[in-house]
C-alpha positions as protocol buffer text, in pm:
chain_id: "A"
residue {
  index: 1
  type: MET
  ca { x: -12 y: -15 z: 33 }
}
residue {
  index: 2
  type: ILE
  ca { x: 218 y: 358 z: -94 }
}
residue {
  index: 3
  type: THR
  ca { x: 20 y: 626 z: 189 }
}
residue {
  index: 4
  type: ALA
  ca { x: 19 y: 1014 z: 16 }
}
residue {
  index: 5
  type: ILE
  ca { x: 40 y: 1286 z: 243 }
}
residue {
  index: 6
  type: VAL
  ca { x: -120 y: 1578 z: 37 }
}
residue {
  index: 7
  type: MET
  ca { x: -120 y: 1952 z: 150 }
}
residue {
  index: 8
  type: ILE
  ca { x: -362 y: 2094 z: -11 }
}
residue {
  index: 9
  type: ASP
  ca { x: -423 y: 2522 z: -60 }
}
residue {
  index: 10
  type: ALA
  ca { x: -833 y: 2601 z: -141 }
}
residue {
  index: 11
  type: ALA
  ca { x: -1038 y: 2842 z: -166 }
}
residue {
  index: 12
  type: THR
  ca { x: -1121 y: 3041 z: 153 }
}
residue {
  index: 13
  type: ASP
  ca { x: -1478 y: 3088 z: 74 }
}
residue {
  index: 14
  type: ALA
  ca { x: -1528 y: 2699 z: -75 }
}
residue {
  index: 15
  type: ILE
  ca { x: -1295 y: 2460 z: 162 }
}
residue {
  index: 16
  type: PRO
  ca { x: -1616 y: 2269 z: 344 }
}
residue {
  index: 17
  type: GLU
  ca { x: -1737 y: 2217 z: 7 }
}
residue {
  index: 18
  type: VAL
  ca { x: -1343 y: 2159 z: -199 }
}
residue {
  index: 19
  type: ALA
  ca { x: -1294 y: 1899 z: 133 }
}
residue {
  index: 20
  type: ALA
  ca { x: -1650 y: 1675 z: 96 }
}
residue {
  index: 21
  type: ALA
  ca { x: -1576 y: 1683 z: -326 }
}
residue {
  index: 22
  type: ILE
  ca { x: -1168 y: 1552 z: -255 }
}
residue {
  index: 23
  type: ALA
  ca { x: -1362 y: 1354 z: -36 }
}
residue {
  index: 24
  type: ASP
  ca { x: -1556 y: 1138 z: -256 }
}
residue {
  index: 25
  type: LEU
  ca { x: -1305 y: 1064 z: -468 }
}
residue {
  index: 26
  type: GLU
  ca { x: -1157 y: 767 z: -480 }
}
residue {
  index: 27
  type: GLY
  ca { x: -850 y: 683 z: -356 }
}
residue {
  index: 28
  type: VAL
  ca { x: -838 y: 1004 z: -92 }
}
residue {
  index: 29
  type: SER
  ca { x: -917 y: 808 z: 238 }
}
residue {
  index: 30
  type: GLU
  ca { x: -954 y: 1072 z: 505 }
}
residue {
  index: 31
  type: VAL
  ca { x: -939 y: 1438 z: 455 }
}
residue {
  index: 32
  type: TYR
  ca { x: -854 y: 1749 z: 792 }
}
residue {
  index: 33
  type: SER
  ca { x: -920 y: 2153 z: 747 }
}
residue {
  index: 34
  type: THR
  ca { x: -588 y: 2291 z: 914 }
}
residue {
  index: 35
  type: ALA
  ca { x: -503 y: 2567 z: 997 }
}
residue {
  index: 36
  type: GLY
  ca { x: -167 y: 2681 z: 943 }
}
residue {
  index: 37
  type: GLU
  ca { x: -14 y: 2700 z: 646 }
}
residue {
  index: 38
  type: VAL
  ca { x: -232 y: 2496 z: 430 }
}
residue {
  index: 39
  type: ASP
  ca { x: -651 y: 2482 z: 402 }
}
residue {
  index: 40
  type: LEU
  ca { x: -659 y: 2127 z: 388 }
}
residue {
  index: 41
  type: ILE
  ca { x: -466 y: 1757 z: 431 }
}
residue {
  index: 42
  type: ALA
  ca { x: -559 y: 1467 z: 207 }
}
residue {
  index: 43
  type: ILE
  ca { x: -423 y: 1100 z: 277 }
}
residue {
  index: 44
  type: VAL
  ca { x: -396 y: 909 z: -21 }
}
residue {
  index: 45
  type: ARG
  ca { x: -372 y: 532 z: -27 }
}
residue {
  index: 46
  type: VAL
  ca { x: -280 y: 289 z: -336 }
}
residue {
  index: 47
  type: ARG
  ca { x: -232 y: -3 z: -407 }
}
residue {
  index: 48
  type: GLU
  ca { x: 26 y: 119 z: -694 }
}
residue {
  index: 49
  type: PHE
  ca { x: 257 y: 367 z: -748 }
}
residue {
  index: 50
  type: ASP
  ca { x: 131 y: 430 z: -1097 }
}
residue {
  index: 51
  type: GLN
  ca { x: -198 y: 566 z: -951 }
}
residue {
  index: 52
  type: VAL
  ca { x: -62 y: 793 z: -718 }
}
residue {
  index: 53
  type: ALA
  ca { x: -41 y: 1023 z: -952 }
}
residue {
  index: 54
  type: GLU
  ca { x: -370 y: 950 z: -1113 }
}
residue {
  index: 55
  type: VAL
  ca { x: -560 y: 1038 z: -779 }
}
residue {
  index: 56
  type: ILE
  ca { x: -366 y: 1361 z: -711 }
}
residue {
  index: 57
  type: ALA
  ca { x: -329 y: 1487 z: -1065 }
}
residue {
  index: 58
  type: GLY
  ca { x: -660 y: 1339 z: -1195 }
}
residue {
  index: 59
  type: ARG
  ca { x: -867 y: 1381 z: -932 }
}
residue {
  index: 60
  type: ILE
  ca { x: -725 y: 1654 z: -674 }
}
residue {
  index: 61
  type: ASN
  ca { x: -619 y: 1936 z: -891 }
}
residue {
  index: 62
  type: LYS
  ca { x: -929 y: 1931 z: -1087 }
}
residue {
  index: 63
  type: VAL
  ca { x: -1152 y: 1960 z: -803 }
}
residue {
  index: 64
  type: PRO
  ca { x: -1299 y: 2310 z: -848 }
}
residue {
  index: 65
  type: GLY
  ca { x: -1188 y: 2578 z: -538 }
}
residue {
  index: 66
  type: VAL
  ca { x: -779 y: 2368 z: -526 }
}
residue {
  index: 67
  type: LEU
  ca { x: -569 y: 2617 z: -598 }
}
residue {
  index: 68
  type: GLU
  ca { x: -235 y: 2414 z: -491 }
}
residue {
  index: 69
  type: THR
  ca { x: -128 y: 2088 z: -449 }
}
residue {
  index: 70
  type: GLU
  ca { x: 288 y: 1955 z: -243 }
}
residue {
  index: 71
  type: THR
  ca { x: 281 y: 1572 z: -184 }
}
residue {
  index: 72
  type: HIS
  ca { x: 441 y: 1379 z: -23 }
}
residue {
  index: 73
  type: ILE
  ca { x: 499 y: 1024 z: -59 }
}
residue {
  index: 74
  type: ALA
  ca { x: 566 y: 796 z: 314 }
}
residue {
  index: 75
  type: PHE
  ca { x: 829 y: 533 z: 286 }
}
residue {
  index: 76
  type: ARG
  ca { x: 740 y: 389 z: 637 }
}
residue {
  index: 77
  type: ALA
  ca { x: 373 y: 425 z: 915 }
}
residue {
  index: 78
  type: TYR
  ca { x: 498 y: 464 z: 1317 }
}
residue {
  index: 79
  type: SER
  ca { x: 206 y: 466 z: 1547 }
}
residue {
  index: 80
  type: LYS
  ca { x: 245 y: 380 z: 1957 }
}
residue {
  index: 81
  type: HIS
  ca { x: 81 y: 72 z: 1898 }
}
residue {
  index: 82
  type: ASP
  ca { x: 386 y: -50 z: 1682 }
}
residue {
  index: 83
  type: LEU
  ca { x: 684 y: 73 z: 1837 }
}
residue {
  index: 84
  type: GLU
  ca { x: 532 y: -94 z: 2155 }
}
residue {
  index: 85
  type: ALA
  ca { x: 470 y: -456 z: 2031 }
}
residue {
  index: 86
  type: ALA
  ca { x: 888 y: -348 z: 1838 }
}
residue {
  index: 87
  type: PHE
  ca { x: 1014 y: -313 z: 2201 }
}
residue {
  index: 88
  type: ALA
  ca { x: 813 y: -614 z: 2335 }
}
residue {
  index: 89
  type: ILE
  ca { x: 954 y: -852 z: 2123 }
}
residue {
  index: 90
  type: GLY
  ca { x: 1137 y: -1114 z: 2311 }
}
residue {
  index: 91
  type: PHE
  ca { x: 1010 y: -981 z: 2642 }
}
residue {
  index: 92
  type: GLU
  ca { x: 754 y: -1273 z: 2814 }
}
residue {
  index: 93
  type: THR
  ca { x: 543 y: -1066 z: 3088 }
}
residue {
  index: 94
  type: ALA
  ca { x: 444 y: -1224 z: 3404 }
}
residue {
  index: 95
  type: ASP
  ca { x: 126 y: -1358 z: 3518 }
}
């Protein structure tokens, strides 16, 4: 699974509509409205690398109100759950 994090600048007066339209696109798993330098962050999850371009250039960038995007490809996911499991390898708990 390939995960891309897409930072999106949107027309200020249409952020909720832009977010909803992006969230409905195939390949987009989540959309967050944010404070800071970008208006929205979309999480794109696809099976093949070629699909990243299809979703971002072919779909997200064509949503009315999307002004600009910046894409980051994730190499590895870390979570508290994953880290706890990794550090627990080889240790048995006493019952």
